[in-house]
Amino acid sequence: MSKVRFSSKRLLLTLMLCACSVILLQNYDISQNSSFVFNLLCMLCGLAVCFALFVPSIIIKKRTNLDFLTVAHTVTPKLKIPIAVLYSLYFVWAAEFFLLPYTDMFSKKYYSDVTPCLIALILLSACVYAALKGVNVITRFGIFLFVFALLTNILMFGGSTGTLDFELYGFEISGNLNDFIQNTVYFIIPAFIVTLFACLSGKTKNFRLRQPLFALLVTGVKYGLIMFFIWFSLGDYASKQEYQTFILARAARIGFFGGIESLYLALATMSVFMIISLVLCAVTKSAGRESDIKYVVIFAVIIFAAHMCGSYLNSVKEIFTNNYIFAVFTVITAAVIPSMYIFAGRKSNARKALHSINMS
């Protein structure tokens, strides 16, 4: 079963849906002083950086048809433990980056009677089960989620068209350098899917360059539409509220049909569920214990313990959810370290090692 390959399209579709969590959980991450068009330009710059970060993983996949972790363990076996520790730390951090705001949003906006830690425990339990099933099974679920996301977006955007205001809010370009840096860094955050791809793409087949391009293009369209409706439908009201995409879903109505925030919450839940499930697959793979129940549970417990610290200690939460720290960490794990192995792969001993794995 470990040698069964699945479609690269399916993996990138799943990663695309994971990237949507960034905008679904947006909470004062975009500058309140910048205009819609300015934010759109920042988004284009951020996603362009995301694609640039994809390049090393694409090269490794094209040259070897392997994932980065397999290449790293083969080329530099003596660095296996340091790489495992670094990527394990990154993936635990990535889990907290999304789990903390998700549970906070769920508790504050939807069900205040449930504590964030209980929500995290239930979600992590489901993620452990999914991680034991493997990436192949998780990406199959991604097909269902894509259809559900399409329906939710149609209802959310369609229900907001009646409140669009193009007189009070326009298409001017306003924002300063600090706004540009803040917004662009925020839109680099989706590059976490590059690190997941780099570590989990070894079992995929039929990879094409257009697949990550398409994934980022659709992600950009989704981000742009949400920003458009928040700006022109909610206006200044959104700037005074936490978790603006949730507010957009709550305000959307088609006739007498409301309650779209329930669909939004289900979409956000499934998106975060897939992120953490894939994180558990990646972190156990980096430790060389893929689908090992003991290690999956251990890392899930670590994630839960870190979540408890973040829930009760605001300083810890601010570190885990800091966009700048996470973006830098993502650049290092997604591109900097894999790039080193591209240059290392030019050496004859590295090429022989990779060739032996490909032959096996």
Tab-separated table of C-alpha atoms in Angstrom:
chain	number	residue	atom	x	y	z
A	1	MET	CA	0.000	0.000	0.000
A	2	SER	CA	2.901	2.381	0.741
A	3	LYS	CA	3.968	2.296	-2.911
A	4	VAL	CA	0.529	3.120	-4.328
A	5	ARG	CA	0.684	6.456	-6.147
A	6	PHE	CA	-2.208	8.880	-6.483
A	7	SER	CA	-2.911	11.856	-8.706
A	8	SER	CA	-0.844	14.997	-8.210
A	9	LYS	CA	-3.917	16.965	-9.280
A	10	ARG	CA	-5.770	15.646	-6.241
A	11	LEU	CA	-2.995	16.654	-3.859
A	12	LEU	CA	-2.818	20.188	-5.245
A	13	LEU	CA	-6.617	20.502	-5.201
A	14	THR	CA	-6.522	19.579	-1.512
A	15	LEU	CA	-3.676	22.018	-0.823
A	16	MET	CA	-5.590	24.749	-2.648
A	17	LEU	CA	-8.545	24.198	-0.306
A	18	CYS	CA	-6.165	24.259	2.665
A	19	ALA	CA	-4.851	27.638	1.490
A	20	CYS	CA	-8.395	29.013	1.647
A	21	SER	CA	-8.188	28.812	5.459
A	22	VAL	CA	-5.919	31.851	5.358
A	23	ILE	CA	-8.694	34.164	4.135
A	24	LEU	CA	-11.482	32.294	5.928
A	25	LEU	CA	-9.831	33.015	9.286
A	26	GLN	CA	-8.670	36.546	8.416
A	27	ASN	CA	-8.835	38.708	11.535
A	28	TYR	CA	-7.385	42.230	11.239
A	29	ASP	CA	-4.480	40.770	9.223
A	30	ILE	CA	-5.069	43.163	6.329
A	31	SER	CA	-4.389	46.835	7.013
A	32	GLN	CA	-7.521	48.827	7.753
A	33	ASN	CA	-5.988	51.918	6.124
A	34	SER	CA	-5.572	50.439	2.638
A	35	SER	CA	-8.131	50.338	-0.172
A	36	PHE	CA	-9.524	47.342	-2.036
A	37	VAL	CA	-7.403	47.857	-5.165
A	38	PHE	CA	-4.293	48.343	-3.028
A	39	ASN	CA	-5.070	45.098	-1.174
A	40	LEU	CA	-5.574	43.354	-4.509
A	41	LEU	CA	-2.122	44.439	-5.698
A	42	CYS	CA	-0.608	43.216	-2.416
A	43	MET	CA	-2.365	39.885	-2.922
A	44	LEU	CA	-0.891	39.526	-6.418
A	45	CYS	CA	2.600	40.255	-5.067
A	46	GLY	CA	2.165	37.785	-2.209
A	47	LEU	CA	0.915	34.965	-4.421
A	48	ALA	CA	3.729	35.660	-6.912
A	49	VAL	CA	6.164	35.058	-4.060
A	50	CYS	CA	4.256	31.860	-3.231
A	51	PHE	CA	4.814	30.576	-6.755
A	52	ALA	CA	8.505	31.505	-6.581
A	53	LEU	CA	8.727	29.448	-3.393
A	54	PHE	CA	7.176	26.530	-5.284
A	55	VAL	CA	10.079	26.438	-7.754
A	56	PRO	CA	12.596	24.358	-5.716
A	57	SER	CA	9.987	21.696	-4.928
A	58	ILE	CA	8.906	21.625	-8.576
A	59	ILE	CA	12.510	21.118	-9.692
A	60	ILE	CA	13.042	18.294	-7.176
A	61	LYS	CA	9.800	16.618	-8.198
A	62	LYS	CA	10.599	16.932	-11.913
A	63	ARG	CA	14.169	15.671	-11.603
A	64	THR	CA	13.664	12.811	-9.164
A	65	ASN	CA	9.893	12.164	-8.971
A	66	LEU	CA	10.490	12.141	-5.202
A	67	ASP	CA	9.573	14.461	-2.352
A	68	PHE	CA	12.107	16.689	-0.637
A	69	LEU	CA	12.274	14.642	2.583
A	70	THR	CA	13.199	11.467	0.707
A	71	VAL	CA	15.887	13.353	-1.219
A	72	ALA	CA	17.250	14.946	1.956
A	73	HIS	CA	17.417	11.675	3.866
A	74	THR	CA	19.186	10.046	0.912
A	75	VAL	CA	21.687	12.766	0.036
A	76	THR	CA	22.568	13.743	3.616
A	77	PRO	CA	21.762	10.843	5.973
A	78	LYS	CA	23.846	12.455	8.744
A	79	LEU	CA	21.463	15.438	8.729
A	80	LYS	CA	18.351	13.287	8.996
A	81	ILE	CA	17.735	14.133	12.660
A	82	PRO	CA	18.298	17.939	12.382
A	83	ILE	CA	16.017	18.094	9.335
A	84	ALA	CA	13.388	15.984	11.115
A	85	VAL	CA	13.497	18.301	14.142
A	86	LEU	CA	13.294	21.474	12.025
A	87	TYR	CA	10.380	20.295	9.895
A	88	SER	CA	8.573	18.770	12.874
A	89	LEU	CA	8.801	22.128	14.651
A	90	TYR	CA	7.529	23.904	11.536
A	91	PHE	CA	4.554	21.593	11.095
A	92	VAL	CA	3.547	21.843	14.755
A	93	TRP	CA	3.799	25.632	14.389
A	94	ALA	CA	1.661	25.520	11.224
A	95	ALA	CA	-0.994	23.492	13.038
A	96	GLU	CA	-1.145	26.105	15.811
A	97	PHE	CA	-1.186	28.976	13.318
A	98	PHE	CA	-4.571	27.773	12.043
A	99	LEU	CA	-5.960	25.865	15.024
A	100	LEU	CA	-5.730	28.760	17.499
A	101	PRO	CA	-7.698	31.310	15.415
A	102	TYR	CA	-10.178	28.645	14.302
A	103	THR	CA	-11.086	27.572	17.846
A	104	ASP	CA	-11.129	31.219	18.960
A	105	MET	CA	-13.500	32.138	16.128
A	106	PHE	CA	-15.725	29.113	16.781
A	107	SER	CA	-15.990	29.962	20.466
A	108	LYS	CA	-16.504	33.719	20.081
A	109	LYS	CA	-18.705	33.872	17.007
A	110	TYR	CA	-20.683	30.661	16.918
A	111	TYR	CA	-20.822	28.636	20.121
A	112	SER	CA	-19.633	30.544	23.180
A	113	ASP	CA	-20.576	27.742	25.590
A	114	VAL	CA	-17.753	25.521	24.304
A	115	THR	CA	-14.155	26.235	25.291
A	116	PRO	CA	-11.521	26.443	22.531
A	117	CYS	CA	-9.564	23.557	24.053
A	118	LEU	CA	-12.539	21.203	23.789
A	119	ILE	CA	-13.039	22.159	20.156
A	120	ALA	CA	-9.330	21.532	19.516
A	121	LEU	CA	-9.474	18.127	21.221
A	122	ILE	CA	-12.428	16.957	19.124
A	123	LEU	CA	-10.893	18.204	15.878
A	124	LEU	CA	-7.488	16.682	16.646
A	125	SER	CA	-9.106	13.317	17.378
A	126	ALA	CA	-10.624	13.313	13.896
A	127	CYS	CA	-7.295	14.424	12.398
A	128	VAL	CA	-5.461	11.523	14.067
A	129	TYR	CA	-7.840	9.072	12.426
A	130	ALA	CA	-7.406	10.748	9.029
A	131	ALA	CA	-3.604	10.835	9.354
A	132	LEU	CA	-3.539	7.098	10.031
A	133	LYS	CA	-5.453	6.554	6.795
A	134	GLY	CA	-2.809	8.486	4.867
A	135	VAL	CA	-2.506	11.316	2.369
A	136	ASN	CA	-4.243	9.381	-0.405
A	137	VAL	CA	-7.467	9.066	1.598
A	138	ILE	CA	-7.305	12.677	2.815
A	139	THR	CA	-7.022	13.965	-0.755
A	140	ARG	CA	-10.079	11.926	-1.740
A	141	PHE	CA	-12.007	13.893	0.875
A	142	GLY	CA	-10.671	17.027	-0.816
A	143	ILE	CA	-12.838	16.314	-3.865
A	144	PHE	CA	-15.985	16.447	-1.723
A	145	LEU	CA	-14.756	19.576	0.025
A	146	PHE	CA	-14.164	21.297	-3.334
A	147	VAL	CA	-17.825	20.802	-4.277
A	148	PHE	CA	-18.970	21.959	-0.834
A	149	ALA	CA	-16.696	25.020	-1.010
A	150	LEU	CA	-18.088	25.905	-4.429
A	151	LEU	CA	-21.664	25.763	-3.097
A	152	THR	CA	-20.809	27.775	0.025
A	153	ASN	CA	-19.060	30.485	-1.990
A	154	ILE	CA	-21.944	30.771	-4.451
A	155	LEU	CA	-24.398	31.255	-1.588
A	156	MET	CA	-22.124	33.640	0.331
A	157	PHE	CA	-21.320	35.845	-2.665
A	158	GLY	CA	-24.771	35.585	-4.199
A	159	GLY	CA	-26.355	36.540	-0.896
A	160	SER	CA	-24.156	39.629	-0.634
A	161	THR	CA	-24.817	41.143	-4.070
A	162	GLY	CA	-27.909	42.996	-2.857
A	163	THR	CA	-25.899	45.066	-0.382
A	164	LEU	CA	-23.087	46.110	-2.724
A	165	ASP	CA	-22.385	49.855	-2.575
A	166	PHE	CA	-20.226	51.421	-5.309
A	167	GLU	CA	-20.993	55.025	-4.363
A	168	LEU	CA	-19.674	55.153	-0.820
A	169	TYR	CA	-16.790	52.745	-1.516
A	170	GLY	CA	-14.710	53.102	-4.676
A	171	PHE	CA	-11.743	51.695	-6.579
A	172	GLU	CA	-9.160	54.240	-5.480
A	173	ILE	CA	-5.615	53.161	-4.608
A	174	SER	CA	-4.620	54.194	-1.111
A	175	GLY	CA	-2.039	52.783	1.273
A	176	ASN	CA	1.528	53.357	2.408
A	177	LEU	CA	4.700	51.266	2.535
A	178	ASN	CA	3.866	49.785	5.937
A	179	ASP	CA	0.449	48.747	4.646
A	180	PHE	CA	2.076	47.142	1.609
A	181	ILE	CA	4.529	45.143	3.723
A	182	GLN	CA	1.833	44.043	6.176
A	183	ASN	CA	-0.588	42.954	3.462
A	184	THR	CA	2.007	41.291	1.226
A	185	VAL	CA	3.435	39.264	4.106
A	186	TYR	CA	-0.084	38.134	4.927
A	187	PHE	CA	-0.599	36.936	1.353
A	188	ILE	CA	2.678	34.999	1.478
A	189	ILE	CA	1.185	32.837	4.250
A	190	PRO	CA	-0.499	30.455	1.717
A	191	ALA	CA	3.031	29.259	0.873
A	192	PHE	CA	2.676	26.822	3.782
A	193	ILE	CA	1.121	24.524	1.185
A	194	VAL	CA	4.477	24.581	-0.639
A	195	THR	CA	6.167	22.977	2.378
A	196	LEU	CA	3.396	20.386	2.562
A	197	PHE	CA	3.801	19.682	-1.147
A	198	ALA	CA	7.578	19.416	-0.789
A	199	CYS	CA	7.193	16.766	1.914
A	200	LEU	CA	4.164	14.812	0.665
A	201	SER	CA	4.438	14.805	-3.145
A	202	GLY	CA	6.662	11.718	-3.388
A	203	LYS	CA	3.727	9.358	-3.840
A	204	THR	CA	1.982	11.431	-6.492
A	205	LYS	CA	2.025	10.799	-10.228
A	206	ASN	CA	1.502	12.802	-13.413
A	207	PHE	CA	2.762	16.080	-11.968
A	208	ARG	CA	2.550	19.094	-14.291
A	209	LEU	CA	3.752	22.673	-13.833
A	210	ARG	CA	0.279	24.019	-14.533
A	211	GLN	CA	-1.112	22.323	-11.413
A	212	PRO	CA	0.485	24.634	-8.801
A	213	LEU	CA	-0.183	27.577	-11.122
A	214	PHE	CA	-3.866	26.667	-11.263
A	215	ALA	CA	-4.008	26.132	-7.491
A	216	LEU	CA	-2.579	29.597	-6.788
A	217	LEU	CA	-4.756	31.194	-9.483
A	218	VAL	CA	-7.961	29.807	-7.964
A	219	THR	CA	-6.720	30.777	-4.504
A	220	GLY	CA	-6.188	34.334	-5.740
A	221	VAL	CA	-9.683	34.482	-7.246
A	222	LYS	CA	-11.166	33.272	-3.945
A	223	TYR	CA	-9.192	35.834	-1.933
A	224	GLY	CA	-10.095	38.619	-4.356
A	225	LEU	CA	-13.808	37.867	-4.251
A	226	ILE	CA	-13.910	37.763	-0.462
A	227	MET	CA	-12.033	41.074	-0.213
A	228	PHE	CA	-14.339	42.576	-2.872
A	229	PHE	CA	-17.536	41.689	-1.022
A	230	ILE	CA	-16.157	42.648	2.387
A	231	TRP	CA	-15.110	46.053	1.008
A	232	PHE	CA	-18.180	46.867	-1.083
A	233	SER	CA	-20.861	44.986	0.862
A	234	LEU	CA	-19.839	45.416	4.515
A	235	GLY	CA	-17.682	48.521	4.249
A	236	ASP	CA	-16.670	50.227	7.503
A	237	TYR	CA	-18.792	47.793	9.499
A	238	ALA	CA	-16.351	44.975	8.672
A	239	SER	CA	-13.362	46.952	9.955
A	240	LYS	CA	-14.954	47.049	13.409
A	241	GLN	CA	-15.598	43.293	13.577
A	242	GLU	CA	-13.403	40.254	14.235
A	243	TYR	CA	-13.206	37.485	11.607
A	244	GLN	CA	-14.631	39.478	8.722
A	245	THR	CA	-15.291	36.524	6.407
A	246	PHE	CA	-17.566	35.052	9.073
A	247	ILE	CA	-19.394	38.406	9.258
A	248	LEU	CA	-19.756	38.377	5.469
A	249	ALA	CA	-21.310	34.903	5.609
A	250	ARG	CA	-23.633	35.922	8.441
A	251	ALA	CA	-24.826	39.023	6.568
A	252	ALA	CA	-25.442	37.148	3.287
A	253	ARG	CA	-29.075	36.385	2.446
A	254	ILE	CA	-30.840	34.935	-0.572
A	255	GLY	CA	-34.531	35.765	-0.228
A	256	PHE	CA	-35.581	34.529	3.194
A	257	PHE	CA	-32.712	32.051	3.324
A	258	GLY	CA	-30.017	32.954	5.844
A	259	GLY	CA	-27.781	30.942	8.085
A	260	ILE	CA	-24.969	30.833	5.540
A	261	GLU	CA	-22.536	31.311	8.432
A	262	SER	CA	-23.219	27.665	9.322
A	263	LEU	CA	-21.974	26.608	5.888
A	264	TYR	CA	-18.996	28.937	6.261
A	265	LEU	CA	-18.162	27.390	9.629
A	266	ALA	CA	-18.421	23.887	8.181
A	267	LEU	CA	-16.099	24.897	5.330
A	268	ALA	CA	-13.592	26.460	7.729
A	269	THR	CA	-13.760	23.377	9.959
A	270	MET	CA	-13.092	20.962	7.114
A	271	SER	CA	-10.313	23.145	5.737
A	272	VAL	CA	-8.503	23.303	9.090
A	273	PHE	CA	-9.183	19.581	9.547
A	274	MET	CA	-7.383	18.826	6.292
A	275	ILE	CA	-4.469	21.106	7.169
A	276	ILE	CA	-3.838	19.404	10.506
A	277	SER	CA	-4.377	15.925	9.042
A	278	LEU	CA	-1.774	16.614	6.349
A	279	VAL	CA	0.506	18.191	8.955
A	280	LEU	CA	0.353	14.983	11.015
A	281	CYS	CA	1.201	12.974	7.886
A	282	ALA	CA	4.120	15.280	7.093
A	283	VAL	CA	5.504	15.501	10.622
A	284	THR	CA	5.519	11.728	11.095
A	285	LYS	CA	7.127	11.339	7.679
A	286	SER	CA	9.861	13.794	8.623
A	287	ALA	CA	10.489	11.639	11.696
A	288	GLY	CA	10.600	8.511	9.529
A	289	ARG	CA	7.478	7.102	11.199
A	290	GLU	CA	4.793	7.681	8.612
A	291	SER	CA	1.321	6.389	9.643
A	292	ASP	CA	2.767	4.995	12.886
A	293	ILE	CA	-0.107	5.339	15.364
A	294	LYS	CA	2.202	5.953	18.313
A	295	TYR	CA	3.967	8.862	16.621
A	296	VAL	CA	0.757	10.309	15.178
A	297	VAL	CA	-0.767	10.372	18.665
A	298	ILE	CA	2.415	11.816	20.211
A	299	PHE	CA	2.493	14.720	17.764
A	300	ALA	CA	-1.252	15.273	18.180
A	301	VAL	CA	-0.710	15.515	21.944
A	302	ILE	CA	2.127	18.009	21.366
A	303	ILE	CA	-0.157	20.111	19.162
A	304	PHE	CA	-2.922	19.993	21.782
A	305	ALA	CA	-0.519	20.946	24.586
A	306	ALA	CA	0.773	23.883	22.528
A	307	HIS	CA	-2.828	24.895	21.814
A	308	MET	CA	-3.631	24.912	25.526
A	309	CYS	CA	-0.637	27.159	26.164
A	310	GLY	CA	-1.742	29.489	23.368
A	311	SER	CA	-5.338	29.552	24.626
A	312	TYR	CA	-4.411	30.595	28.170
A	313	LEU	CA	-1.243	32.610	27.525
A	314	ASN	CA	-1.815	35.473	25.130
A	315	SER	CA	1.934	36.018	24.613
A	316	VAL	CA	2.279	32.416	23.373
A	317	LYS	CA	-0.705	32.831	21.066
A	318	GLU	CA	0.762	36.013	19.580
A	319	ILE	CA	3.986	34.168	18.757
A	320	PHE	CA	2.222	31.195	17.169
A	321	THR	CA	-0.065	33.410	15.059
A	322	ASN	CA	2.476	36.084	14.098
A	323	ASN	CA	2.363	36.467	10.305
A	324	TYR	CA	5.956	37.673	9.982
A	325	ILE	CA	7.489	34.817	11.981
A	326	PHE	CA	5.398	32.197	10.200
A	327	ALA	CA	6.176	33.681	6.777
A	328	VAL	CA	9.939	33.618	7.442
A	329	PHE	CA	9.721	30.055	8.779
A	330	THR	CA	7.732	29.069	5.684
A	331	VAL	CA	10.270	30.597	3.279
A	332	ILE	CA	13.072	28.655	4.988
A	333	THR	CA	11.295	25.282	4.924
A	334	ALA	CA	9.562	25.707	1.565
A	335	ALA	CA	12.415	27.078	-0.525
A	336	VAL	CA	15.722	27.825	1.181
A	337	ILE	CA	16.531	24.324	2.441
A	338	PRO	CA	15.173	22.478	-0.645
A	339	SER	CA	17.255	24.825	-2.830
A	340	MET	CA	20.385	23.686	-1.032
A	341	TYR	CA	19.633	20.120	-2.063
A	342	ILE	CA	19.144	21.137	-5.682
A	343	PHE	CA	22.738	22.389	-5.726
A	344	ALA	CA	23.887	19.364	-3.713
A	345	GLY	CA	22.197	17.122	-6.265
A	346	ARG	CA	24.718	18.237	-8.883
A	347	LYS	CA	27.455	16.326	-7.102
A	348	SER	CA	28.148	12.871	-8.428
A	349	ASN	CA	27.635	11.016	-5.139
A	350	ALA	CA	24.263	12.683	-4.628
A	351	ARG	CA	23.186	11.820	-8.163
A	352	LYS	CA	24.163	8.194	-7.607
A	353	ALA	CA	22.198	8.023	-4.367
A	354	LEU	CA	19.092	9.470	-5.993
A	355	HIS	CA	19.496	7.216	-9.014
A	356	SER	CA	19.597	4.148	-6.776
A	357	ILE	CA	16.327	5.167	-5.107
A	358	ASN	CA	14.624	5.811	-8.448
A	359	MET	CA	15.747	2.388	-9.690
A	360	SER	CA	14.355	0.735	-6.562
